[in-house]
Structure formats: structure tokens, C-alpha cells
Amino acid sequence: EDQVTQSPEALRLQEGESSSLNCSYTVSGLRGLFWYRQDPGKGPEFLFTLYSAGEEKEKERLKATLTKKESFLHITAPKPEDSATYLCAVWEGGGADGLTFGKGTHLIIQP
Amino acid sequence: DAGVTQSPTHLIKTRGQHVTLRCSPISGHKSVSWYQQVLGQGPQFIFQYYEKEERGRGNFPDRFSARQFPNYSSELNVNALLLGDSALYLCASSTSTDTQYFGPGTRLTVL
């Protein structure tokens, strides 16, 4: 059973069309939840860290929120340069200190 | 400031060979983690090192090994390469157990 599930797998939006990406997790003792952006063939680029339910963080057109079971990445008025794969990862208490990633959401913003 | 650096960028090997991948963390970071990312999947945790000690290990065979040097740089070694080892190998650095920042990765192709 996957510990981190991201949905949708792929999403195509028109420029300016706002939407949300979902990350649900089933780990116990969550120590942190991370969002990364990854462009093809490159390493993940850090976006946000969330530590506790109710926490929110914003950066430009992106806003991340966290509940006890899931996190959302809200994208407001996206631009074509926001096209990328967005990865969610959890850091579990008592684990091997590695991050557990979801499979990502492939986002395409059409002009 | 320089980010995480990895070498080489690309590598082609044949089955049964051995490979060494290298990583230099962000200045001031003492922890290095290694991940394997196959196409269409999220990164999968291999190892974490902190202050030259192995802190955690993911579910990978003993063919995979790593070490961290006094300057906090790290090597990942893979013996007896299999076709299934073809992937993007990512190195991430952090101050201790907080947000991990990724390098550009090494693309390994096993023929």
C-alpha cells in the first residue's frame, strides 16, 4: 500500500485557470511534508515544508496547505512556466530519515 | 552560493560493471542522502549519511553502498550492475534532519 498518493497523475490547464493538486498520506508520526517541483531530466527544486495540520505557506502563485491526512498545492492564475511535475514527500518519525515520495502530478499549462 | 553538485552528469555502463557516483553538498550542510528515480516515478530513498555515519538505509540490495568523507562529500557505489539500475540518481543535502535540497542528478544507463 502506497504511503503517499498524489492526484491527479496529470493535469492540463489553460493559462490563468486556477486549480489544486492533492497529496494524501498514511504515515504515522508525520515529522514534515515537502513539496518539490521537477523539470524533465533535472533534480527536484524545493518549494515548501509543512510541519503541522493547519499550516499554510505561499510563494508567488503557489500555496500549500496541510491537514492530518492530506496536503494541497493550490496554483492561482498559472503561467506556462509553471508547467512541471510536482512531487510531494513525507518525513516519517521513527523511519530511516529518508523522504517517501509520491509519484507526482504532471502539470501542463497551455498558453 | 553553490548548490548541491553531482558528477558525472551522464554515465553509460554494461551489465555486471561497477559504478561510482559523487556528490558535494551545500556549504555548511553535514547530511547527504541518495535517491534513485526511475522514469515516471518519484525518487526512492537509498541512504542517508550524517557526520560520516550512516543514519538510514532504504530497501535496496547490498550491491548498493555509500560513504561520506570528512569534507561531507559523498560517494554512491553500485556493484554488479543490472539493467534495472538504469535511473536518475539524486543526491540531497541538509543541515541535519530538515529540508533536503537536491542536486541535478546523474543519469545512469545500463546496457
Short mmCIF file of C-alpha atoms in Angstrom, two decimals, chain B residues 50-89:
data_model
loop_
_atom_site.label_atom_id
_atom_site.label_comp_id
_atom_site.label_asym_id
_atom_site.label_seq_id
_atom_site.Cartn_x
_atom_site.Cartn_y
_atom_site.Cartn_z
CA TYR B 50 25.25 12.48 8.73
CA GLU B 51 28.68 13.43 10.06
CA LYS B 52 30.18 10.48 8.15
CA GLU B 53 27.89 7.94 9.83
CA GLU B 54 25.12 6.01 8.07
CA ARG B 55 21.86 7.26 9.53
CA GLY B 56 19.41 5.33 7.40
CA ARG B 57 19.09 2.83 4.58
CA GLY B 58 16.20 2.19 2.22
CA ASN B 59 15.10 -1.11 0.70
CA PHE B 60 17.98 -1.64 -1.71
CA PRO B 61 20.25 -4.69 -2.14
CA ASP B 62 23.76 -4.91 -0.74
CA ARG B 63 25.13 -4.15 -4.20
CA PHE B 64 24.48 -0.52 -3.24
CA SER B 65 26.88 1.11 -0.79
CA ALA B 66 27.88 4.65 0.11
CA ARG B 67 30.23 6.64 2.25
CA GLN B 68 30.74 10.21 3.40
CA PHE B 69 34.10 11.93 3.62
CA PRO B 70 35.48 14.39 6.23
CA ASN B 71 34.58 17.31 3.92
CA TYR B 72 30.96 15.95 3.86
CA SER B 73 31.09 14.98 0.19
CA SER B 74 29.76 11.52 -0.59
CA GLU B 75 30.06 8.60 -2.99
CA LEU B 76 27.43 6.08 -4.02
CA ASN B 77 28.78 2.76 -5.32
CA VAL B 78 26.79 0.17 -7.20
CA ASN B 79 28.31 -3.24 -7.96
CA ALA B 80 27.26 -5.89 -10.47
CA LEU B 81 25.02 -3.52 -12.41
CA LEU B 82 21.67 -4.75 -13.69
CA LEU B 83 19.53 -3.32 -16.47
CA GLY B 84 17.04 -2.28 -13.77
CA ASP B 85 19.62 0.01 -12.18
CA SER B 86 19.17 2.45 -15.07
CA ALA B 87 17.78 5.59 -13.45
CA LEU B 88 18.42 9.16 -12.38
CA TYR B 89 20.46 9.10 -9.17
#
